[in-house]
Coordinates of C-alpha atoms in Angstrom, one line a residue:
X14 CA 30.5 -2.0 -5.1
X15 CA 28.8 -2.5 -1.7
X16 CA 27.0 0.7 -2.5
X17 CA 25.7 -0.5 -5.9
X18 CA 24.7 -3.6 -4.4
X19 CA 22.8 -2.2 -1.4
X20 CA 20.9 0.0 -4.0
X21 CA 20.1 -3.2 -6.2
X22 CA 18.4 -5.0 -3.1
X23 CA 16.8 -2.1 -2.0
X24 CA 15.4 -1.4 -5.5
X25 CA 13.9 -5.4 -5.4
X26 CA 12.6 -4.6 -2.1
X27 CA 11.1 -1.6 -2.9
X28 CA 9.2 -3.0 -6.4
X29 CA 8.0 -5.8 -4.0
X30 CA 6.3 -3.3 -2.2
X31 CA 4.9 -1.4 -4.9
X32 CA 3.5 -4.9 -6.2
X33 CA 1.6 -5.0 -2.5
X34 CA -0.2 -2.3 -3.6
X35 CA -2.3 -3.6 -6.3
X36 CA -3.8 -6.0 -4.7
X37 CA -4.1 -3.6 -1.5
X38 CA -6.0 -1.5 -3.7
X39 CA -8.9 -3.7 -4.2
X40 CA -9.5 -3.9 -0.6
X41 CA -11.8 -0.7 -0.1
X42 CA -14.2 -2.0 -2.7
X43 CA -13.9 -5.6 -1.1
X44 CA -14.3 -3.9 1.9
X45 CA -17.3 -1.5 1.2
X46 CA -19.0 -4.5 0.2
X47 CA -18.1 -6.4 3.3
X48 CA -18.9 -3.3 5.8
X49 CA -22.2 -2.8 4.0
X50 CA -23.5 -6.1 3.4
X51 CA -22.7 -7.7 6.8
X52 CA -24.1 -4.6 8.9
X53 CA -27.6 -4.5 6.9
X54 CA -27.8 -8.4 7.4
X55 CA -27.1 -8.5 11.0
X56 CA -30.7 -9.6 12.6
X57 CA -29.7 -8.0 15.7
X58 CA -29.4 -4.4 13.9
X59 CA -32.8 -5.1 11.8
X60 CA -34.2 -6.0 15.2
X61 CA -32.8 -3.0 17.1
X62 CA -34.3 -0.6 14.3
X63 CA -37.7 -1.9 13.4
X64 CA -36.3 -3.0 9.7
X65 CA -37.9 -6.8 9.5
X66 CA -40.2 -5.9 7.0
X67 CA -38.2 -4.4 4.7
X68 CA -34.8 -6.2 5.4
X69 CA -35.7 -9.5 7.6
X70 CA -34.5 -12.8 7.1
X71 CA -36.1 -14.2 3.3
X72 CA -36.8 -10.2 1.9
X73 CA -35.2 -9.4 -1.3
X74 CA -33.0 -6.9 0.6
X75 CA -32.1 -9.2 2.8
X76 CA -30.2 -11.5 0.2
X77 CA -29.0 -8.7 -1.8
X78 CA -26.5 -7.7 1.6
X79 CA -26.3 -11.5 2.0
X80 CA -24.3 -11.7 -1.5
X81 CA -22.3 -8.7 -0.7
X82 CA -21.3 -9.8 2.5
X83 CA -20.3 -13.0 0.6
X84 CA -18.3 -11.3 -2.6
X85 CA -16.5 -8.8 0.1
X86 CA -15.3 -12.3 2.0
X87 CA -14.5 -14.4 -0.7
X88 CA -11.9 -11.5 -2.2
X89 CA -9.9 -11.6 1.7
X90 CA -10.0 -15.3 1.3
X91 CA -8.1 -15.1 -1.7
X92 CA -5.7 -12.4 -0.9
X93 CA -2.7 -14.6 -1.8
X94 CA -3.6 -15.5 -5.2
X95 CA -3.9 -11.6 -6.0
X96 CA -0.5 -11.0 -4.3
X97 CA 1.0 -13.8 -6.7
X98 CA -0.5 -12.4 -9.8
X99 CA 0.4 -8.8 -8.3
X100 CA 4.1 -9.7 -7.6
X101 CA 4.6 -11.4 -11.0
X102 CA 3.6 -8.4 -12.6
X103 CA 5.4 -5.8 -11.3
X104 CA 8.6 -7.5 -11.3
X105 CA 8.3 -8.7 -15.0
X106 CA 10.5 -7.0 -17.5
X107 CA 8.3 -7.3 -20.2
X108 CA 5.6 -9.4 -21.6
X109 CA 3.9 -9.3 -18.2
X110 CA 0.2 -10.8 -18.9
X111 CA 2.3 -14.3 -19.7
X112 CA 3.8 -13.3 -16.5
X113 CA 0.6 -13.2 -14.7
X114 CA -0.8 -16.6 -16.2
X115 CA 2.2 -17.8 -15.2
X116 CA 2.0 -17.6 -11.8
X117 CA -2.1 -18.2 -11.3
X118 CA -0.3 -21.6 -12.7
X119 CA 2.4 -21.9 -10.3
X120 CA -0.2 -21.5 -7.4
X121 CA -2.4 -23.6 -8.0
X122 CA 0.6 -26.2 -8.8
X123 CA 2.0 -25.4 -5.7
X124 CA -1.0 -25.7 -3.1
X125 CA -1.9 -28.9 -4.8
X126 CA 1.8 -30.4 -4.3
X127 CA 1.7 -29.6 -0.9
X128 CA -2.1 -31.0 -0.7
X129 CA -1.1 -34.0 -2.3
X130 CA 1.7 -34.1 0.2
X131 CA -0.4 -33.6 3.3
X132 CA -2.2 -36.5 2.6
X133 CA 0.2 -39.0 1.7
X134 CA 2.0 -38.3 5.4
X135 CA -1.5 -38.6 6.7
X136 CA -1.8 -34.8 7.9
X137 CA -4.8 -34.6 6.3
X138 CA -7.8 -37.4 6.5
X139 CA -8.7 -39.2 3.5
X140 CA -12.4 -36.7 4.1
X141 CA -10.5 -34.3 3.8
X142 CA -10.6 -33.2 7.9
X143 CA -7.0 -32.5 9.5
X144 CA -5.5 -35.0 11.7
X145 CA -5.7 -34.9 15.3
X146 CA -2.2 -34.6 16.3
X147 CA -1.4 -31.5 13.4
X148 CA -0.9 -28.1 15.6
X149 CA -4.1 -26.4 15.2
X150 CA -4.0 -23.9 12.4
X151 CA -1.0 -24.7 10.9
X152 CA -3.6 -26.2 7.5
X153 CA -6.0 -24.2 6.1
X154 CA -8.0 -24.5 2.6
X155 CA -6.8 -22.4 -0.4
X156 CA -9.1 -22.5 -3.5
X157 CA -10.4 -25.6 -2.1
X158 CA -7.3 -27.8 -1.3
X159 CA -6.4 -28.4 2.0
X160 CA -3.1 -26.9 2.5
X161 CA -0.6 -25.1 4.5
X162 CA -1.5 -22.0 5.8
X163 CA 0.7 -19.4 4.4
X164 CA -1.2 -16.6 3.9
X165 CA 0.0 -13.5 1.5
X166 CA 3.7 -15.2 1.8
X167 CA 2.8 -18.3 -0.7
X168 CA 1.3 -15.6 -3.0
X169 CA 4.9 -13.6 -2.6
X170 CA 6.7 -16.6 -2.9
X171 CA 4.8 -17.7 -6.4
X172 CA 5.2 -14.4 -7.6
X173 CA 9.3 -13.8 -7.2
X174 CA 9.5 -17.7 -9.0
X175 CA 7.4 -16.9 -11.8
X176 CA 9.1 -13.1 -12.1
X177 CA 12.6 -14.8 -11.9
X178 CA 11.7 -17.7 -14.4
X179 CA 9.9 -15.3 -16.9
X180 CA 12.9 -12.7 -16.9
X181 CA 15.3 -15.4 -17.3
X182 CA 13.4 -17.1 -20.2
X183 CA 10.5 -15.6 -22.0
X184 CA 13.2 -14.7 -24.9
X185 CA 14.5 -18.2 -25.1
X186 CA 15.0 -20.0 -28.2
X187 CA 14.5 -23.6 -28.2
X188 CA 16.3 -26.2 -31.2
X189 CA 13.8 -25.8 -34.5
X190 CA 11.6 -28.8 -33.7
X191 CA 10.8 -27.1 -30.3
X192 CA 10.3 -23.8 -31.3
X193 CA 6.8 -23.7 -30.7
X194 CA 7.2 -24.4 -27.3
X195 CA 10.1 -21.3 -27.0
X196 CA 9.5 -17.8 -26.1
X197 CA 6.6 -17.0 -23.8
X198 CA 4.6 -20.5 -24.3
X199 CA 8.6 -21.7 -22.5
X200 CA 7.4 -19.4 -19.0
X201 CA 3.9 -21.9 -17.9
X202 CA 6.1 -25.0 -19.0
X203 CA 9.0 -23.9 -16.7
X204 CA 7.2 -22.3 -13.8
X205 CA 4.7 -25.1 -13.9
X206 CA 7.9 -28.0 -13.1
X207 CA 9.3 -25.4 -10.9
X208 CA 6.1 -24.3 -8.7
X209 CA 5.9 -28.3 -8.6
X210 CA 9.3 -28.4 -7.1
X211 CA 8.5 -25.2 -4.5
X212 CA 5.6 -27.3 -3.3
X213 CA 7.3 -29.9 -2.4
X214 CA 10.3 -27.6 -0.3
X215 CA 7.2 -25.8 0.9
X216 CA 6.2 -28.9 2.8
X217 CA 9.5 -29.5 4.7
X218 CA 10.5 -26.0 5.0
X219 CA 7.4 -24.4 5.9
X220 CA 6.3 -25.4 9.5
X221 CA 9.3 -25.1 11.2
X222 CA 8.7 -21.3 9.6
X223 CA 5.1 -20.8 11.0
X224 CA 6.5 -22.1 14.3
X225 CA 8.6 -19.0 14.3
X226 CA 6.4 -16.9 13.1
X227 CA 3.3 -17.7 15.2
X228 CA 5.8 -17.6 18.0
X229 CA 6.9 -13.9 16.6
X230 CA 3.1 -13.1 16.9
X231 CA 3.1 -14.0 20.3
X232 CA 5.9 -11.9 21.2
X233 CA 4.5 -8.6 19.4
X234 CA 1.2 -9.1 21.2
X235 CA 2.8 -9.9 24.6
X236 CA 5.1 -6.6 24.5
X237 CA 1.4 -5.3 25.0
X238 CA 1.7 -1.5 24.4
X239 CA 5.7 -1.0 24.1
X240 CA 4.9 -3.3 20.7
X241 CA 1.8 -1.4 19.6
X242 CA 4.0 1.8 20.2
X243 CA 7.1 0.6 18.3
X244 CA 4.5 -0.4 15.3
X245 CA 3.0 2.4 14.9
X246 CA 5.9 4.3 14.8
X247 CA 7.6 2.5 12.2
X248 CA 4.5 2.2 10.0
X249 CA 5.2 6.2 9.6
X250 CA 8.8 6.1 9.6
X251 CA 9.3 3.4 6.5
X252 CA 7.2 6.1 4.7
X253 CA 9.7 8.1 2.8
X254 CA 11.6 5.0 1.7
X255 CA 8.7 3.5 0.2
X256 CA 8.9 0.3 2.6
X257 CA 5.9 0.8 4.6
X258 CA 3.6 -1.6 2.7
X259 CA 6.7 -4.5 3.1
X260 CA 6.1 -3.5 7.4
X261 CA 2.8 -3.8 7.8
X262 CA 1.0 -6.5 5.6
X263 CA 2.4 -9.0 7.9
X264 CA 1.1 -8.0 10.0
X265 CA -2.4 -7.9 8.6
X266 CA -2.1 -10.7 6.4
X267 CA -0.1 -13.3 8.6
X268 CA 0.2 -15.0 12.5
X269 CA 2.3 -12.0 13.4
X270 CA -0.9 -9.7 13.7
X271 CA -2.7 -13.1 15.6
X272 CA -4.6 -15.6 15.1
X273 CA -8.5 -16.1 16.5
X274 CA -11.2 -18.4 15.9
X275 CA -14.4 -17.1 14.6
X276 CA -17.5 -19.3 13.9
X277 CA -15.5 -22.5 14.3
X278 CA -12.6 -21.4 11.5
X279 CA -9.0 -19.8 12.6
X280 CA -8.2 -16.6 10.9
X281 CA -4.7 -15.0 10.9
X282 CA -3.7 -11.2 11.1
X283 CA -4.9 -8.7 11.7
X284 CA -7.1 -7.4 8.9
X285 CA -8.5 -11.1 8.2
X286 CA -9.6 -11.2 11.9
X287 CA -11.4 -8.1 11.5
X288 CA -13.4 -8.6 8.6
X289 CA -14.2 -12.2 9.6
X290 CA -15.9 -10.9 12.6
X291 CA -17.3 -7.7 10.3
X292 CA -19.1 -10.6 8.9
X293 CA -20.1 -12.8 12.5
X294 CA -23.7 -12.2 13.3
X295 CA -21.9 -13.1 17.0
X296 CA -19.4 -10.4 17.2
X297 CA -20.2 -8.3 20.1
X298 CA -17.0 -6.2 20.2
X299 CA -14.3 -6.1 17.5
X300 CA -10.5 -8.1 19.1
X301 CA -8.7 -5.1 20.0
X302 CA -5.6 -7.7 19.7
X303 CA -6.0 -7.0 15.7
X304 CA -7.4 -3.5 15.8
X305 CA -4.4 -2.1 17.4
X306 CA -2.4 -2.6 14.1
X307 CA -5.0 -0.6 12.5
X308 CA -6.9 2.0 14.6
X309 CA -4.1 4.4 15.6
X310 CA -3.4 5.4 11.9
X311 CA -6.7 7.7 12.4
X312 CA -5.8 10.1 15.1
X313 CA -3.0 11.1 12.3
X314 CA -5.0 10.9 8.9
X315 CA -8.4 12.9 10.3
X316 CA -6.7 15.2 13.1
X317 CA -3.1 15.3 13.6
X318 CA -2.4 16.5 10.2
X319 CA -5.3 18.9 9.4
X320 CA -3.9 20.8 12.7
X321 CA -0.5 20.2 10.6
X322 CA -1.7 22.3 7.8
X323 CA -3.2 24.5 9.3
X324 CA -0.1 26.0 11.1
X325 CA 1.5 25.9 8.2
X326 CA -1.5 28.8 6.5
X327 CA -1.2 30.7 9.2
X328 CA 2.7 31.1 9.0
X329 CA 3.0 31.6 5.6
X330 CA 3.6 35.4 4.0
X331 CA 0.1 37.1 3.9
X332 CA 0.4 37.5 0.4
X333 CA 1.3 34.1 -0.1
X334 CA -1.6 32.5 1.9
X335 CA -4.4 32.6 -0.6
X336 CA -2.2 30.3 -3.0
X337 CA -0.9 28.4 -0.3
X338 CA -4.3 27.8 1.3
X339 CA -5.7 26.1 -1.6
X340 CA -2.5 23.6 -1.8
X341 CA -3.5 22.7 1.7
X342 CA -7.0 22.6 1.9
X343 CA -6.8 20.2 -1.0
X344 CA -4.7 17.8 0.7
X345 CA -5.9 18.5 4.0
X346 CA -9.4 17.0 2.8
X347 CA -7.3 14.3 1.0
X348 CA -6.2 13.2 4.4
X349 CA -9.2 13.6 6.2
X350 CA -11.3 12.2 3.5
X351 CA -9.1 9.1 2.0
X352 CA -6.2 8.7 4.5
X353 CA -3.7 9.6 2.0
X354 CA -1.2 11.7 4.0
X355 CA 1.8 11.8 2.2
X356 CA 1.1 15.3 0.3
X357 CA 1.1 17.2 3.9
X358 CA 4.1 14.8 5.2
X359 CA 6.2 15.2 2.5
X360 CA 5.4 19.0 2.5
X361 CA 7.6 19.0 5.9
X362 CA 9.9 15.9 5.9
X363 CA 12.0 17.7 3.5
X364 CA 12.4 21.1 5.2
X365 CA 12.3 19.4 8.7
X366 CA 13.2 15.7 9.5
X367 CA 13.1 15.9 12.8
X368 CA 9.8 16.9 12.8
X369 CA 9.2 14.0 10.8
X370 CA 10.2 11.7 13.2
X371 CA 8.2 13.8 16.1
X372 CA 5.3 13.1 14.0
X373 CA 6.2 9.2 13.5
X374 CA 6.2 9.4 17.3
X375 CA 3.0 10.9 17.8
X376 CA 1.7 8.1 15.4
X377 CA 3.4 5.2 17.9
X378 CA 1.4 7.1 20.4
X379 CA -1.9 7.2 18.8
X380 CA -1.5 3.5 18.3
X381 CA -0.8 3.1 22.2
X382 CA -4.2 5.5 23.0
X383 CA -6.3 3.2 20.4
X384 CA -5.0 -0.2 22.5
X385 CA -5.7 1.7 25.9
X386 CA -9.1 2.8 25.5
X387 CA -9.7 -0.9 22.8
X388 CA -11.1 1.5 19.9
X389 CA -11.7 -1.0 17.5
X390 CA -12.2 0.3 14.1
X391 CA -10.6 -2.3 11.0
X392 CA -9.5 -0.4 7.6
X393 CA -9.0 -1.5 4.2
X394 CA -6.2 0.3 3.0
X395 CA -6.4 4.0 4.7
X396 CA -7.9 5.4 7.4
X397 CA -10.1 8.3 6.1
X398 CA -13.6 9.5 7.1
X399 CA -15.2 7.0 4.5
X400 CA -13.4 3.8 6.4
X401 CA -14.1 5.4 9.6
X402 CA -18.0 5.6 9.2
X403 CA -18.1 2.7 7.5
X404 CA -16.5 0.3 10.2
X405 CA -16.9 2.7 12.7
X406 CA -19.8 4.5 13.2
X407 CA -22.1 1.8 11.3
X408 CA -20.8 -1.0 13.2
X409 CA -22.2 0.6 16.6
X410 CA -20.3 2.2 19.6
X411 CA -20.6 -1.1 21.5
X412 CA -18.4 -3.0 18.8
X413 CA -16.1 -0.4 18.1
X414 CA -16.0 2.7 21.0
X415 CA -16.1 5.2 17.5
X416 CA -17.3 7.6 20.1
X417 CA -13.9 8.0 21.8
X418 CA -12.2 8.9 18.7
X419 CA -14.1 12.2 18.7
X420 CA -12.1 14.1 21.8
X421 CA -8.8 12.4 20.4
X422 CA -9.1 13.7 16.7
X423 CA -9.5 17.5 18.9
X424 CA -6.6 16.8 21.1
X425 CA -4.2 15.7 18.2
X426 CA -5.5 18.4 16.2
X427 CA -4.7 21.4 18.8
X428 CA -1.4 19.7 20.0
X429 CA 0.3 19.1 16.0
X430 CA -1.4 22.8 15.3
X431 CA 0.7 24.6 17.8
X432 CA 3.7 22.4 17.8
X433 CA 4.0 22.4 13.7
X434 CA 3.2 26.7 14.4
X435 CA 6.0 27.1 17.1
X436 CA 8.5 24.8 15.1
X437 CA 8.5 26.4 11.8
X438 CA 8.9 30.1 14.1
X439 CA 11.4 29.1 15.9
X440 CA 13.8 28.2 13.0
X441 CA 12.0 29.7 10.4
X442 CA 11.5 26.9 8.1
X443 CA 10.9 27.4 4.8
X444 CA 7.4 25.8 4.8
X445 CA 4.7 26.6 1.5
X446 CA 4.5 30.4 1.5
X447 CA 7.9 31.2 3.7
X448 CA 10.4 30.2 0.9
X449 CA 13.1 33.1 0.2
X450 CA 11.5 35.3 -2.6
X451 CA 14.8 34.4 -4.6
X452 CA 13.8 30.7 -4.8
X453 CA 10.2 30.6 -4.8
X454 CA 8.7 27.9 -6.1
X455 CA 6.4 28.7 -9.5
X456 CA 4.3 27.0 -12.1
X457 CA 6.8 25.7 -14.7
X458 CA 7.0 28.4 -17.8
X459 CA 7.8 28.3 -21.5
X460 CA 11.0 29.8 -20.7
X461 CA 11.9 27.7 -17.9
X462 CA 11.8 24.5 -20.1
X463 CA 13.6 26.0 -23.4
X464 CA 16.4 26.8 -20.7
X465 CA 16.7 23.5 -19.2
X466 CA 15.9 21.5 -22.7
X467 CA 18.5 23.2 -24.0
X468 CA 21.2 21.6 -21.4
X469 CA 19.5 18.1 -20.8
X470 CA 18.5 17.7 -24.9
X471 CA 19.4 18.0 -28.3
X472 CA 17.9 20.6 -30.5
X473 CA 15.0 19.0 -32.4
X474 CA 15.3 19.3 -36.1
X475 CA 12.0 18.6 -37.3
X476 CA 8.4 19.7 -36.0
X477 CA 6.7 17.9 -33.7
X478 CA 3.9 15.2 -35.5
X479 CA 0.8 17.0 -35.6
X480 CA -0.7 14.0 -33.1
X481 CA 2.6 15.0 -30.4
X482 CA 1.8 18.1 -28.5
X483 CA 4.2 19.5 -26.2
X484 CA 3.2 19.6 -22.2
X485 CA 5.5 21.8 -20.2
X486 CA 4.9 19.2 -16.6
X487 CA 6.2 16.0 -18.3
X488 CA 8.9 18.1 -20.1
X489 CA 10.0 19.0 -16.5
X490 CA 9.7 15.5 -14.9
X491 CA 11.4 14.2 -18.3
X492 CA 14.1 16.6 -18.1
X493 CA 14.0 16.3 -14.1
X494 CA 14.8 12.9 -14.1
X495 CA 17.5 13.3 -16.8
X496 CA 15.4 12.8 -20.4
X497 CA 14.2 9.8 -21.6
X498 CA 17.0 7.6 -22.4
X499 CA 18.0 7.8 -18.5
X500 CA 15.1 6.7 -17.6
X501 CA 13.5 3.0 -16.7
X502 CA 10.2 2.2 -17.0
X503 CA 8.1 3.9 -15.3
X504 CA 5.4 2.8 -12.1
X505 CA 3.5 4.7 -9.6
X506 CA 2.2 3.9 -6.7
X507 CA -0.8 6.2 -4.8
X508 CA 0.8 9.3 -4.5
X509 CA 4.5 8.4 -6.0
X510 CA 5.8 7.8 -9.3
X511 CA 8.5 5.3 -9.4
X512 CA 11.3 4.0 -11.6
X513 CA 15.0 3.1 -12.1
X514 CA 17.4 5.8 -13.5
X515 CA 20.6 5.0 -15.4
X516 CA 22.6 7.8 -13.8
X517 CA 21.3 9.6 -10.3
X518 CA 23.4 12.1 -10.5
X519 CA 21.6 13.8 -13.4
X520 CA 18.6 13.8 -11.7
X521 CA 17.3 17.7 -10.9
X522 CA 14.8 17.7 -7.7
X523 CA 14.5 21.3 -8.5
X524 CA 13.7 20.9 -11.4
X525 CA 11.6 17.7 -10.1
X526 CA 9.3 20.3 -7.9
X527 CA 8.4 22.7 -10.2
X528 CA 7.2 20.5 -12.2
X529 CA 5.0 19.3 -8.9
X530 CA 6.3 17.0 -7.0
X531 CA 6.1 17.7 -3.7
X532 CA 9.9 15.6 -3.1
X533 CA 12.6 13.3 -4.3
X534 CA 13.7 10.0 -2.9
X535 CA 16.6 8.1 -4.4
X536 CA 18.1 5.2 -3.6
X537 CA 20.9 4.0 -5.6
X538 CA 19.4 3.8 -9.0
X539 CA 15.7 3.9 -7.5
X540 CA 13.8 7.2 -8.0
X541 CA 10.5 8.0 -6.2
X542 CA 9.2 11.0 -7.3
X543 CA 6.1 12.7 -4.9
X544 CA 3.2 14.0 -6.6
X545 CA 0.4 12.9 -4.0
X546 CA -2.7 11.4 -5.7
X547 CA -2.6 12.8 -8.9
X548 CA 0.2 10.5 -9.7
X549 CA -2.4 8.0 -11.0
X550 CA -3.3 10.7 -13.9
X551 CA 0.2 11.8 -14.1
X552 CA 1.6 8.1 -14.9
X553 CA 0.0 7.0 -18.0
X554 CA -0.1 10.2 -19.7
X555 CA 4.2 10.4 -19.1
X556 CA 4.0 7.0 -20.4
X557 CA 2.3 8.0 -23.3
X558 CA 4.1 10.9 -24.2
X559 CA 7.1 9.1 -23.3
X560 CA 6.0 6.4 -26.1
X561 CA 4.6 9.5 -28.5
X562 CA 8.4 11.3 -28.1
X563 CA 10.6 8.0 -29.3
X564 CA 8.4 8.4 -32.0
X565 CA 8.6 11.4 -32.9

């Protein structure tokens, strides 16, 4: 019982994560047009290269940066709403775009209670200013109310409401001269009155909250480098379980990352800070107080693990290495390129954990040498080469010391190349290209599937429709995860398909691998299958064939 209830939390906790990562998702483009537009606007850069003519104040050019400075800002002012809509539609069982109206609803209900609120107890000024005795930074403005500052938590907050509310009653039937009000037209009615009634425990319950939480944020930032260590470290090691997003947006979105003022406004976390001052024409050096809960992810992404992959060519069989070579170049450049790290992670998590957590180590320290030498470059979501020019290199060695990345990235690459190299020696690991000829891993055959369908499924008796063609790789993950009517619907996240089985134990991660996933997480009845970023193609077409099969 306790185990089935531990695996029912930690399946809620983990689709709260994967909802973080929809909205996290629009942050490179939010970003790109942030990065862009506020570094060709600066005056001081146009100045410093001779641009005014083409790109000075009141030139065509000059605007168009203007506006994408603005449109990159405007999305990270509205983070919460997206995390509301996001939260709401991951956890909805079905009907999920009622879901998602649902809950732009409940927000805007909810900030406008508590606006309401703050001006009846005369926190906030008839003109709309805050009133002198109110703890500085404690209201902010959300979609133009003045409100209390909750950051990405009020979006989370909406969201589990609505998702709650909408499982609970968009089936409900109401007595016949209310049935047009049952159904899904019965989820705004009900979240509306109930966002109404969060907004108004909001208002109590809430400051005593960002008391603890700013004073949280105090204490991370005051453990100096023993904190930026211990973050860094368990940004990596909440990986395999699929909780790393739940870790750090926090700390991005919220006091705990800090809290700065910037052109007369207070910004809080990390990530907000940064792009706030991305857009200051006054920035002069990027707050290392937020960029250390960024910066040290790209030692890892661009050097650690390339050195990573490397050792583990050079160990494979010789006549193993050409095959092997292009696995890992691919997702070597993947790292390098996007930040996505979990192909070449997951390669040796599973074959050796403790190496694993040396790694998550190495991470804590790359963290520490970012805070130590205040290299200040801000991310969107990954740090890959594109993130790394862009609010790096663009931004100027004077606002960002990108320079001294340069002689990290070659230390971290030597140092993981010959301790990966001597590790899988020493014990002989079974990394890509040194598994026992008996076992190797293979593309999945024709053969291979008829043997296992014939276990896992019943023998079909009539052809397949002429629209339903078989693939042999969702065959496998079907059959891998136990066929379809063991299976949940299905998600993914960047590099990891994810869903809830009926039974674990008919789960086959052999079966699991050949089909391409690189490994198998489960957690009670939560599955996480490892395909790296080809998940995103892999997804919809298993949905679809799922779909196409119960058909059939």
């Amino acid at each position: 019982m306790a185990s089935s209830q531990k695996g029912r939390i930690l399946t809620i906790i983990q689709t709260i994560g994967r909802s973080f990562f929809l909205p996290i998702s629009i942050l490179p483009v939010a970003g790109l047009l942030l990065g862009i537009g506020a570094s060709f606007s600066n005056l001081t850069t146009i100045e410093q290269y001779g641009l005014e003519g083409i790109m000075g104040s009141g030139t065509l050019l000059h605007h168009a940066f203007l506006l994408m400075s603005a449109v990159g800002s405007v999305i990270f002012a509205n983070l919460p709403l997206l995390f509301a809509l996001a939260v709401a539609l991951a956890m909805a069982k079905e009907e999920k775009a009622v879901a998602v109206l649902a809950a732009a609803l409940s927000f805007i209900v909810m900030h406008k209670t508590i606006s309401e609120l703050l001006l009846f107890s005369g926190q906030v000024l008839p003109n709309g200013e805050t009133a002198p005795n109110v703890i500085a930074g404690t209201i902010g403005t959300t979609l133009g109310m003045p409100t209390l500052e909750m950051g990405i938590f009020g979006g989370i907050l909406v969201g589990l409401l609505v998702a709650v509310l909408h499982n609970r009653f968009y089936k409900v039937e109401l007595p016949a001269v209310f049935s047009f009000f049952g159904g899904v037209r019965f989820v705004p009615i009900i979240c509306t009155l109930a966002s109404l009634v969060l907004g108004v425990v909001c208002f109590f319950a809430w400051p005593p909250v960002q008391k603890m939480i700013l004073a949280s944020g105090q204490l991370v930032v005051k453990s100096g480098l023993y904190g930026t260590f211990i973050f860094g470290f368990m940004e990596r090691a909440l990986i395999p379980f699929g909780l790393h997003h739940v870790f750090y947006m926090p700390f991005w979105q919220s006091a705990l990352g800090g809290a700065m003022n910037i052109d007369g406004t207070m910004y809080y976390g990390a990530q907000n800070i940064f792009f706030a001052q991305l857009a200051s024409p006054n920035t002069q050096h990027f707050a290392i107080e937020a960029a250390r809960f960024m910066t040290g992810k790209y030692a890892i992404m661009m050097g650690g693990l390339l050195g990573a992959a490397l050792a583990m060519y050079t160990t494979a069989k010789p006549t193993k290495q050409k095959v092997v070579g292009g696995l890992l170049l691919s997702a070597a450049l993947t790292s390098f390129l996007t930040g996505i790290t979990e192909p070449i992670e997951f390669t040796f998590l599973f074959v050796a954990p403790l190496l694993y957590i040396v790694h998550c180590a190495f991470a804590g320290l790359s963290f520490v040498l970012m805070h130590v030498f205040k290299i200040t470059i801000g991310t969107t979501f990954s740090c890959g080469l594109i993130d790394y020019v862009l609010y790096g290199v663009l931004q100027g060695n004077a606002k960002t010391n990108w320079i001294l990345l340069l002689p990290i990235f070659i230390i971290y690459f030597v140092v993981y190349y010959y301790l990966f190299r001597w590790v899988i020696l020493k014990w002989n690991l079974p990394t890509p290209g040194r598994e026992d000829d008996t076992q190797e891993t293979k593309l999945y055959s024709k053969a291979d599937y008829q043997a296992k369908q014939a276990k896992t499924q019943t023998k079909e008796n009539d052809a397949p429709k002429e629209d339903f063609q078989v693939d042999e790789q969702l065959e496998a993950i079907i059959a891998g995860l136990g066929g379809v009517d063991n299976m949940g619907s299905v998600e993914c996240c960047a590099t990891r398909l994810r869903l809830n089985v009926q039974d674990p134990a008919k789960i086959d991660k052999a079966l699991l691998k050949q089909a391409g996933g690189l490994g198998t997480i489960i957690n009670g009845n939560a599955v996480q299958v490892v395909f790296g970023p080809v998940v995103s193609t892999i997804k919809p077409r298993l949905q679809r064939y799922i779909d196409l099969k119960r058909q059939s």
